[in-house]
Each structure stands twice: as C-alpha cells, then as structure tokens.
Amino acid sequence: MSIAADTPGKEIMEEKGEEEQERLHFQKVTNAFRVYKKHSLGVVAKKEHYLNHLPVEHQKHLKKNGYSDMLNDLKTAIEANNEIIQHILKDIDNVFENVDHQFKGEKDKRTIPTGADLEKVQSCLKQLVRDWSENGKAEREACYSKITNKLCQIYEEEKRAFIKVLVPGSGLGRLAFDIANLGFECQGNEFSLFMLFTSNFVLNKCKTVNSFKIHPYIHNFCNNISDKDQLQPVYFPDIDPNQLPEDSKFSMAAGDFLDVYNEAEYMSSQDCVVTCFFMDCAHNILDFIQTIYRVLKPGGQWINLGPLLYHFSDMPGETSIEPSYDCIRGVIRDFGFEFEEEEQDILTTYDQNPASMLQYKYKSVYFCCKKI
C-alpha cells in the first residue's frame, strides 16, 4: 500500500481524534461550571467540620465574634453565584456557529474537572468585576484607557470604520467592545472556553445595566480585614453591551491565536493589533511576535501593555522560554518593528480585591510599534 493512498485515511482518523478531544474538553469545562456549587459548598462544609471539632471554648469565641455567621453567609453567596453560572450554562451550545458539541460522556473520567479547572470558574467571576463592573473601572483605567487613548490619537474618528483592530487574548471582551464602541472594526480572539462561555452570556444575554449580582471574592479566605470584604457583592454589567450602533463591526473569534491567525486569509489583514496582559501567555513569545507581524498590514501598528508573568514557566509538563523585556525589545526590532512610543513602570493590577490586605501590583511595560 502506497503512502499517498494511506494518507487520506490517516488524516480522517486524526481529524476525528481532534474532534473527540474538542468535545471532551468542551464537556470538561461545562462540568467545571456545573460542579461549582457542590465543590464550593464542600469547602465550607470542611471548615464547619473543623470548627465543630475545635475546643468548645474556641468554638464559643469564634461563634460570638461572627465566624459561624460568616460561613452561613458564604453558603448564601455561593447560591447567588451559582445562579449566574446557570445563566452562563443555558446558552453554551450556541457559543460556536456550525459546531456540534453534543457529547454523551458526562461521566467519562476524561471530563472530570481538575482543581485548576474549578479555579478558572472562580477566576471568571473576578474577571466579570474587572471587565464589566463599576468596581473594575480603576483596573481598566490603568491599562485599557492608555490603549484606547493611543488608538484615538493615531486614527482620526472619520476613518475608524475602515480600521481593522485585532485583540488577541480578549478575555471577557470589554477592551475589544470599547474599541468597537469608538468606531473601529474590532475582532476579539479568545482561546479559553471558560472565558468564551462567560463573555457569551455578558455580550448576548445581559440586556440591562447592573441587572446581575455576584460575590467574586468569597473564595479568598486569607488577608480579609472584615467579613464584608470577602462577601462583597458586585453588580454587572456597568454598561449595556447592546449599546453598540447597529452598523458597528464587532466580533469575537474562538480559537488559539497561532492556529487561527497564521492562516493565509489573515496575512497583512489588520491595521492594528492590541495586546493587553497577553504576550506572556505563550510557550514561545517569539511565535506571538512573528504572528502579529504577519497579520499586520505594512505600516500597521502594534500597541501592547502588560507584564511578563510567563504562564507556562515552571508548569509541570509544559515547555516555556522566559526572555527578559530587554531581550524581547531586541527581538521585536529584529522581526521588523520600529518603536514609536515606550514606557515602563506602569502600575497595574489584575482581578485584585482592593480591600485585601495583600495587594499585587505589576510594573507593566507599554509600547507602540510600527511594522516597517
């Protein structure tokens, strides 16, 4: 049997294998959302069990000073969060066009969510604060505003409808939404199903300002000054996601940035690429830089802001390189970019509870480059 004759069959088998892996992953993420309530209540139950086995005197002091009441309040907050999660789950089968994710293996061991998966569900709740609440305005102002201000400086208002802006790693879509709201043709790109499920709910199902409530910080048991800080409710969305003009051009593309945008149709297709807290999500950051260069038109702009918290560094089973910013700056030039603007030590935070006793701050880097 010749190799040429065997290849199509092999490709079909590989394609079917990839489709199965996609369905398994889809179901695993879905299951992570579904078990949120059970898992979260289990964490509280474990604390209650430990409390009930403490010395009686210790129990008395803790109950007198509100600890038991706080645990009960946590259970109520978990129920409230789960209501939002049920809204998110209602429409997940319609997130992707022309894709069938029906899968009967809900109990397949391969679809059992890991601890990391459950943490990602919790992260989505905090991401709702950052992107779609008044409480997240300070974080957005520190990074999104710098990017949108630069876009408005580069491109005159009357020409923006013809300017294509790509936002890879768009998360829950607020930055891409804001760019489209300024009159640009904007496409957000996101790989994480956790983010895609949640952004689908916000962008397509939220019709009224501040119509939903979450308790995003209830899973943070450390560094709380008061119980109220941990239980704080946050309302979203702070604006109506349907307020975009009817003729606006805003879209979200699902998939891995490298897989999607290295296709021939995207070569030299974008006037501007915006990256915010994205570049350190790569195994090899040079892949991102090269792809950004390829998708930009000659003279196109790349605006970046963020740190270098390389996500795969020291992660078991993952490969990663972690060049310094000085090294990356040289690589960017080598690929054919010219730096037009650059700034360091921009203080930014990410999904931070401002009331926490522990505050993480990044000294982020900002730059604007032109493809030459």
CSV table of C-alpha atoms in Angstrom, one decimal:
chain,number,residue,atom,x,y,z
A,1,MET,CA,0.0,0.0,0.0
A,2,SER,CA,1.4,3.3,-1.0
A,3,ILE,CA,1.9,6.2,1.4
A,4,ALA,CA,-0.2,8.5,-0.8
A,5,ALA,CA,-3.2,6.2,-0.7
A,6,ASP,CA,-2.9,5.7,3.0
A,7,THR,CA,-2.6,9.4,3.9
A,8,PRO,CA,-6.3,10.5,3.4
A,9,GLY,CA,-7.5,7.8,5.8
A,10,LYS,CA,-4.9,8.7,8.3
A,11,GLU,CA,-5.9,12.4,8.1
A,12,ILE,CA,-9.6,11.5,8.6
A,13,MET,CA,-8.6,9.5,11.7
A,14,GLU,CA,-6.6,12.3,13.0
A,15,GLU,CA,-9.4,14.8,12.4
A,16,LYS,CA,-11.9,12.6,14.2
A,17,GLY,CA,-9.5,12.3,17.1
A,18,GLU,CA,-9.1,16.1,17.3
A,19,GLU,CA,-12.9,16.5,17.2
A,20,GLU,CA,-13.3,14.0,20.0
A,21,GLN,CA,-10.7,15.8,22.1
A,22,GLU,CA,-12.5,19.1,21.5
A,23,ARG,CA,-15.8,17.5,22.6
A,24,LEU,CA,-14.1,16.1,25.7
A,25,HIS,CA,-12.6,19.4,26.6
A,26,PHE,CA,-15.9,21.2,26.0
A,27,GLN,CA,-17.7,18.8,28.3
A,28,LYS,CA,-14.9,19.1,30.9
A,29,VAL,CA,-15.2,22.8,31.1
A,30,THR,CA,-19.0,22.5,31.2
A,31,ASN,CA,-18.7,20.1,34.1
A,32,ALA,CA,-16.4,22.5,35.9
A,33,PHE,CA,-19.2,25.1,35.9
A,34,ARG,CA,-21.8,22.6,36.8
A,35,VAL,CA,-20.0,21.4,39.9
A,36,TYR,CA,-19.2,24.9,41.1
A,37,LYS,CA,-21.9,24.9,43.8
A,38,LYS,CA,-21.2,21.4,45.1
A,39,HIS,CA,-17.4,22.0,45.2
A,40,SER,CA,-17.8,25.4,46.9
A,41,LEU,CA,-20.2,24.2,49.5
A,42,GLY,CA,-17.9,21.3,50.2
A,43,VAL,CA,-15.1,23.7,51.0
A,44,VAL,CA,-17.4,25.5,53.5
A,45,ALA,CA,-18.6,22.2,55.0
A,46,LYS,CA,-14.9,21.2,55.6
A,47,LYS,CA,-14.4,24.4,57.5
A,48,GLU,CA,-17.6,23.8,59.5
A,49,HIS,CA,-16.5,20.3,60.3
A,50,TYR,CA,-13.1,21.5,61.6
A,51,LEU,CA,-14.8,24.3,63.6
A,52,ASN,CA,-17.1,21.7,65.3
A,53,HIS,CA,-14.1,19.7,66.4
A,54,LEU,CA,-12.2,22.6,68.0
A,55,PRO,CA,-12.2,23.0,71.8
A,56,VAL,CA,-15.6,24.1,73.0
A,57,GLU,CA,-14.2,27.4,74.3
A,58,HIS,CA,-12.6,28.2,71.0
A,59,GLN,CA,-15.9,27.5,69.2
A,60,LYS,CA,-17.7,29.8,71.6
A,61,HIS,CA,-15.3,32.7,70.9
A,62,LEU,CA,-15.5,32.2,67.2
A,63,LYS,CA,-19.3,32.0,67.1
A,64,LYS,CA,-19.6,35.0,69.4
A,65,ASN,CA,-17.5,37.1,67.0
A,66,GLY,CA,-19.3,36.1,63.8
A,67,TYR,CA,-17.3,33.3,62.3
A,68,SER,CA,-20.2,30.8,62.1
A,69,ASP,CA,-22.5,33.5,60.7
A,70,MET,CA,-19.8,34.3,58.1
A,71,LEU,CA,-19.8,30.6,57.0
A,72,ASN,CA,-23.5,30.7,56.6
A,73,ASP,CA,-23.3,33.9,54.6
A,74,LEU,CA,-20.8,32.2,52.3
A,75,LYS,CA,-23.2,29.5,51.5
A,76,THR,CA,-25.8,32.1,50.6
A,77,ALA,CA,-23.3,33.8,48.4
A,78,ILE,CA,-22.4,30.5,46.7
A,79,GLU,CA,-26.0,30.0,45.8
A,80,ALA,CA,-26.1,33.6,44.3
A,81,ASN,CA,-23.0,32.9,42.2
A,82,ASN,CA,-24.4,29.6,41.1
A,83,GLU,CA,-27.5,31.4,39.7
A,84,ILE,CA,-25.1,33.4,37.4
A,85,ILE,CA,-23.4,30.2,36.4
A,86,GLN,CA,-26.7,28.6,35.5
A,87,HIS,CA,-27.3,31.6,33.2
A,88,ILE,CA,-23.9,31.1,31.6
A,89,LEU,CA,-24.6,27.4,31.0
A,90,LYS,CA,-28.0,28.0,29.4
A,91,ASP,CA,-26.6,29.1,26.1
A,92,ILE,CA,-23.3,27.4,25.8
A,93,ASP,CA,-24.4,25.1,23.0
A,94,ASN,CA,-24.9,28.2,20.8
A,95,VAL,CA,-21.5,29.7,21.5
A,96,PHE,CA,-19.9,28.3,18.4
A,97,GLU,CA,-21.6,28.5,14.9
A,98,ASN,CA,-21.8,25.3,12.9
A,99,VAL,CA,-20.1,23.2,15.7
A,100,ASP,CA,-21.8,20.2,17.4
A,101,HIS,CA,-20.5,19.7,20.9
A,102,GLN,CA,-23.2,17.2,21.9
A,103,PHE,CA,-21.5,14.5,23.9
A,104,LYS,CA,-22.9,11.7,26.0
A,105,GLY,CA,-19.9,11.2,28.1
A,106,GLU,CA,-20.7,13.4,31.0
A,107,LYS,CA,-19.4,10.7,33.3
A,108,ASP,CA,-16.4,9.9,31.3
A,109,LYS,CA,-13.3,10.1,33.5
A,110,ARG,CA,-11.6,12.3,31.0
A,111,THR,CA,-14.3,15.0,31.5
A,112,ILE,CA,-13.9,15.2,35.3
A,113,PRO,CA,-12.7,18.8,36.1
A,114,THR,CA,-9.5,19.3,37.9
A,115,GLY,CA,-8.8,21.7,40.8
A,116,ALA,CA,-7.2,24.0,38.2
A,117,ASP,CA,-10.5,23.9,36.2
A,118,LEU,CA,-12.5,24.9,39.3
A,119,GLU,CA,-10.2,27.8,39.9
A,120,LYS,CA,-10.8,29.0,36.4
A,121,VAL,CA,-14.5,29.2,37.1
A,122,GLN,CA,-13.8,31.3,40.2
A,123,SER,CA,-11.5,33.4,38.0
A,124,CYS,CA,-14.3,34.1,35.6
A,125,LEU,CA,-16.3,35.6,38.5
A,126,LYS,CA,-13.4,38.0,39.2
A,127,GLN,CA,-13.0,38.7,35.5
A,128,LEU,CA,-16.6,39.9,35.4
A,129,VAL,CA,-15.6,42.5,38.0
A,130,ARG,CA,-12.5,43.7,36.0
A,131,ASP,CA,-14.3,43.9,32.7
A,132,TRP,CA,-18.0,44.6,33.3
A,133,SER,CA,-18.5,46.3,36.6
A,134,GLU,CA,-18.1,49.8,38.1
A,135,ASN,CA,-15.8,48.2,40.7
A,136,GLY,CA,-13.3,47.2,38.0
A,137,LYS,CA,-13.2,50.7,36.5
A,138,ALA,CA,-9.8,51.6,38.2
A,139,GLU,CA,-8.1,48.5,36.8
A,140,ARG,CA,-9.5,49.2,33.3
A,141,GLU,CA,-8.4,52.9,33.5
A,142,ALA,CA,-4.9,51.8,34.3
A,143,CYS,CA,-4.4,49.8,31.2
A,144,TYR,CA,-7.4,49.8,28.7
A,145,SER,CA,-7.6,53.6,28.7
A,146,LYS,CA,-4.0,54.0,27.8
A,147,ILE,CA,-4.5,51.8,24.8
A,148,THR,CA,-7.8,53.3,23.6
A,149,ASN,CA,-6.3,56.8,24.0
A,150,LYS,CA,-3.4,55.9,21.8
A,151,LEU,CA,-5.8,54.4,19.2
A,152,CYS,CA,-7.8,57.6,19.1
A,153,GLN,CA,-4.5,59.6,18.8
A,154,ILE,CA,-3.4,57.5,15.8
A,155,TYR,CA,-6.6,57.2,13.9
A,156,GLU,CA,-9.0,60.1,13.1
A,157,GLU,CA,-12.6,59.5,14.0
A,158,GLU,CA,-14.0,59.7,10.5
A,159,LYS,CA,-11.6,57.0,9.3
A,160,ARG,CA,-12.1,54.5,12.2
A,161,ALA,CA,-14.8,52.5,10.5
A,162,PHE,CA,-12.3,51.3,8.0
A,163,ILE,CA,-9.6,50.5,10.5
A,164,LYS,CA,-9.3,46.8,11.5
A,165,VAL,CA,-8.2,46.2,15.1
A,166,LEU,CA,-7.4,42.7,16.4
A,167,VAL,CA,-7.4,42.0,20.1
A,168,PRO,CA,-5.9,38.5,20.9
A,169,GLY,CA,-6.4,37.2,24.4
A,170,SER,CA,-9.6,39.3,24.7
A,171,GLY,CA,-10.9,37.5,27.8
A,172,LEU,CA,-14.5,38.7,28.5
A,173,GLY,CA,-14.3,41.1,25.6
A,174,ARG,CA,-14.5,44.5,27.3
A,175,LEU,CA,-11.4,46.0,25.7
A,176,ALA,CA,-12.5,44.8,22.2
A,177,PHE,CA,-16.0,46.1,22.9
A,178,ASP,CA,-14.7,49.6,24.0
A,179,ILE,CA,-12.6,49.7,20.8
A,180,ALA,CA,-15.6,48.9,18.6
A,181,ASN,CA,-17.6,51.5,20.5
A,182,LEU,CA,-15.0,54.1,19.4
A,183,GLY,CA,-15.9,53.4,15.8
A,184,PHE,CA,-13.3,50.8,14.9
A,185,GLU,CA,-13.9,47.5,13.2
A,186,CYS,CA,-12.7,45.2,16.0
A,187,GLN,CA,-12.4,41.5,16.5
A,188,GLY,CA,-11.5,39.9,19.8
A,189,ASN,CA,-9.9,36.5,19.9
A,190,GLU,CA,-10.0,34.1,22.9
A,191,PHE,CA,-8.9,30.5,23.4
A,192,SER,CA,-10.3,29.7,26.8
A,193,LEU,CA,-13.7,28.1,26.9
A,194,PHE,CA,-14.2,29.4,30.4
A,195,MET,CA,-13.9,33.0,29.1
A,196,LEU,CA,-15.9,32.3,25.9
A,197,PHE,CA,-18.8,30.9,27.8
A,198,THR,CA,-18.9,33.8,30.2
A,199,SER,CA,-18.4,36.5,27.6
A,200,ASN,CA,-21.2,35.0,25.5
A,201,PHE,CA,-23.5,35.5,28.5
A,202,VAL,CA,-22.5,39.1,29.0
A,203,LEU,CA,-22.4,40.2,25.4
A,204,ASN,CA,-25.5,38.4,24.2
A,205,LYS,CA,-27.8,37.9,27.2
A,206,CYS,CA,-27.3,40.9,29.5
A,207,LYS,CA,-29.8,43.5,28.5
A,208,THR,CA,-30.0,45.8,31.5
A,209,VAL,CA,-27.3,47.8,33.4
A,210,ASN,CA,-26.3,46.2,36.8
A,211,SER,CA,-29.0,43.6,36.5
A,212,PHE,CA,-26.9,40.7,37.9
A,213,LYS,CA,-25.0,40.3,41.2
A,214,ILE,CA,-22.0,38.1,42.1
A,215,HIS,CA,-19.8,37.6,45.1
A,216,PRO,CA,-16.4,37.3,43.4
A,217,TYR,CA,-14.1,37.2,46.5
A,218,ILE,CA,-15.8,34.6,48.6
A,219,HIS,CA,-13.1,32.0,47.6
A,220,ASN,CA,-10.4,34.2,49.0
A,221,PHE,CA,-10.1,33.2,52.7
A,222,CYS,CA,-6.9,35.0,53.5
A,223,ASN,CA,-6.0,38.6,54.1
A,224,ASN,CA,-9.5,39.9,54.8
A,225,ILE,CA,-9.9,42.8,57.2
A,226,SER,CA,-13.6,42.1,57.6
A,227,ASP,CA,-16.1,39.5,56.6
A,228,LYS,CA,-17.8,42.1,54.5
A,229,ASP,CA,-14.7,42.4,52.3
A,230,GLN,CA,-14.9,38.7,51.5
A,231,LEU,CA,-18.7,38.7,50.9
A,232,GLN,CA,-18.8,42.0,49.0
A,233,PRO,CA,-21.4,41.9,46.2
A,234,VAL,CA,-20.6,43.3,42.8
A,235,TYR,CA,-23.2,44.2,40.2
A,236,PHE,CA,-22.7,43.9,36.4
A,237,PRO,CA,-22.8,44.9,33.6
A,238,ASP,CA,-21.9,48.5,34.3
A,239,ILE,CA,-23.0,49.4,30.7
A,240,ASP,CA,-25.5,47.9,28.3
A,241,PRO,CA,-23.5,45.6,25.9
A,242,ASN,CA,-26.2,46.2,23.3
A,243,GLN,CA,-25.5,49.9,23.1
A,244,LEU,CA,-23.2,49.5,20.1
A,245,PRO,CA,-24.6,51.2,17.0
A,246,GLU,CA,-26.3,48.8,14.5
A,247,ASP,CA,-23.6,49.5,11.9
A,248,SER,CA,-20.7,48.7,14.3
A,249,LYS,CA,-18.4,45.9,13.4
A,250,PHE,CA,-17.6,43.9,16.5
A,251,SER,CA,-16.9,40.2,16.6
A,252,MET,CA,-15.3,37.5,18.8
A,253,ALA,CA,-13.3,34.7,17.3
A,254,ALA,CA,-12.7,31.5,19.2
A,255,GLY,CA,-9.5,29.5,18.9
A,256,ASP,CA,-5.8,29.5,19.5
A,257,PHE,CA,-4.2,32.8,18.3
A,258,LEU,CA,-1.4,31.0,16.5
A,259,ASP,CA,-3.7,28.4,14.8
A,260,VAL,CA,-6.3,30.9,13.7
A,261,TYR,CA,-4.3,33.9,12.5
A,262,ASN,CA,-1.5,32.1,10.7
A,263,GLU,CA,-4.0,31.1,8.1
A,264,ALA,CA,-3.4,32.7,4.7
A,265,GLU,CA,-6.6,34.8,4.8
A,266,TYR,CA,-5.2,36.8,7.8
A,267,MET,CA,-1.9,37.7,6.3
A,268,SER,CA,-1.5,41.5,6.2
A,269,SER,CA,-5.1,41.9,7.1
A,270,GLN,CA,-5.1,44.1,10.2
A,271,ASP,CA,-4.3,47.8,10.6
A,272,CYS,CA,-3.6,47.4,14.3
A,273,VAL,CA,-3.1,44.6,16.9
A,274,VAL,CA,-3.7,45.4,20.5
A,275,THR,CA,-2.3,43.1,23.2
A,276,CYS,CA,-3.1,43.7,26.9
A,277,PHE,CA,-1.8,41.2,29.5
A,278,PHE,CA,-1.4,38.7,26.7
A,279,MET,CA,2.2,38.3,25.5
A,280,ASP,CA,3.3,36.2,28.5
A,281,CYS,CA,0.6,33.6,27.7
A,282,ALA,CA,2.8,32.0,25.0
A,283,HIS,CA,5.0,29.0,25.4
A,284,ASN,CA,7.4,30.8,23.0
A,285,ILE,CA,6.7,34.5,22.9
A,286,LEU,CA,8.5,34.8,19.6
A,287,ASP,CA,5.6,32.9,18.0
A,288,PHE,CA,3.3,35.6,19.1
A,289,ILE,CA,5.6,38.4,17.9
A,290,GLN,CA,6.0,36.7,14.5
A,291,THR,CA,2.3,36.2,14.1
A,292,ILE,CA,1.5,39.8,15.0
A,293,TYR,CA,4.0,40.9,12.4
A,294,ARG,CA,2.4,38.7,9.7
A,295,VAL,CA,-1.2,39.8,10.3
A,296,LEU,CA,-0.4,43.5,10.3
A,297,LYS,CA,-0.5,45.5,7.1
A,298,PRO,CA,2.7,47.3,6.1
A,299,GLY,CA,2.8,50.4,8.4
A,300,GLY,CA,0.4,48.7,10.8
A,301,GLN,CA,0.5,49.5,14.5
A,302,TRP,CA,1.0,47.2,17.5
A,303,ILE,CA,0.0,48.5,20.9
A,304,ASN,CA,1.0,46.5,23.9
A,305,LEU,CA,0.6,46.8,27.7
A,306,GLY,CA,1.3,44.2,30.4
A,307,PRO,CA,3.9,42.4,32.4
A,308,LEU,CA,5.9,39.2,31.7
A,309,LEU,CA,4.3,36.7,34.0
A,310,TYR,CA,5.1,33.8,31.8
A,311,HIS,CA,2.1,31.5,32.3
A,312,PHE,CA,3.9,28.2,31.5
A,313,SER,CA,7.1,28.8,33.4
A,314,ASP,CA,7.7,26.0,35.9
A,315,MET,CA,4.4,24.4,35.0
A,316,PRO,CA,4.7,20.6,35.1
A,317,GLY,CA,4.6,19.0,31.7
A,318,GLU,CA,4.8,22.3,29.8
A,319,THR,CA,7.7,23.9,27.8
A,320,SER,CA,8.5,27.6,28.1
A,321,ILE,CA,11.0,30.2,27.5
A,322,GLU,CA,11.1,33.4,29.6
A,323,PRO,CA,13.2,36.2,27.9
A,324,SER,CA,13.6,39.5,29.7
A,325,TYR,CA,12.0,42.6,28.3
A,326,ASP,CA,15.3,43.9,27.1
A,327,CYS,CA,15.7,40.7,25.1
A,328,ILE,CA,12.2,40.9,23.8
A,329,ARG,CA,12.7,44.5,22.7
A,330,GLY,CA,15.6,43.5,20.5
A,331,VAL,CA,13.6,40.5,19.1
A,332,ILE,CA,10.7,42.9,18.2
A,333,ARG,CA,13.1,45.1,16.3
A,334,ASP,CA,14.7,42.1,14.6
A,335,PHE,CA,11.3,41.0,13.2
A,336,GLY,CA,10.8,44.4,11.5
A,337,PHE,CA,9.1,46.6,14.0
A,338,GLU,CA,10.0,50.2,14.8
A,339,PHE,CA,9.3,51.5,18.3
A,340,GLU,CA,7.4,54.8,18.2
A,341,GLU,CA,6.5,55.0,21.9
A,342,GLU,CA,7.6,53.1,25.0
A,343,GLU,CA,7.0,53.4,28.8
A,344,GLN,CA,7.9,51.3,31.7
A,345,ASP,CA,6.9,51.0,35.4
A,346,ILE,CA,3.2,51.5,34.7
A,347,LEU,CA,1.5,50.3,37.9
A,348,THR,CA,-1.3,47.9,37.1
A,349,THR,CA,-3.3,45.2,38.9
A,350,TYR,CA,-5.3,42.2,37.7
A,351,ASP,CA,-8.5,40.8,39.3
A,352,GLN,CA,-7.4,42.4,42.6
A,353,ASN,CA,-9.7,42.9,45.6
A,354,PRO,CA,-8.8,46.4,46.6
A,355,ALA,CA,-9.9,45.7,50.2
A,356,SER,CA,-7.5,42.8,50.6
A,357,MET,CA,-4.5,43.0,53.0
A,358,LEU,CA,-2.4,41.6,50.2
A,359,GLN,CA,-2.0,43.7,47.0
A,360,TYR,CA,-0.2,42.5,43.9
A,361,LYS,CA,1.0,45.3,41.6
A,362,TYR,CA,2.7,44.9,38.2
A,363,LYS,CA,5.2,47.4,36.9
A,364,SER,CA,3.9,46.9,33.4
A,365,VAL,CA,5.5,47.8,30.1
A,366,TYR,CA,3.7,49.8,27.4
A,367,PHE,CA,4.8,50.3,23.8
A,368,CYS,CA,3.5,51.2,20.4
A,369,CYS,CA,5.4,49.8,17.4
A,370,LYS,CA,5.0,50.1,13.6
A,371,LYS,CA,5.5,47.4,11.1
A,372,ILE,CA,8.2,48.6,8.6
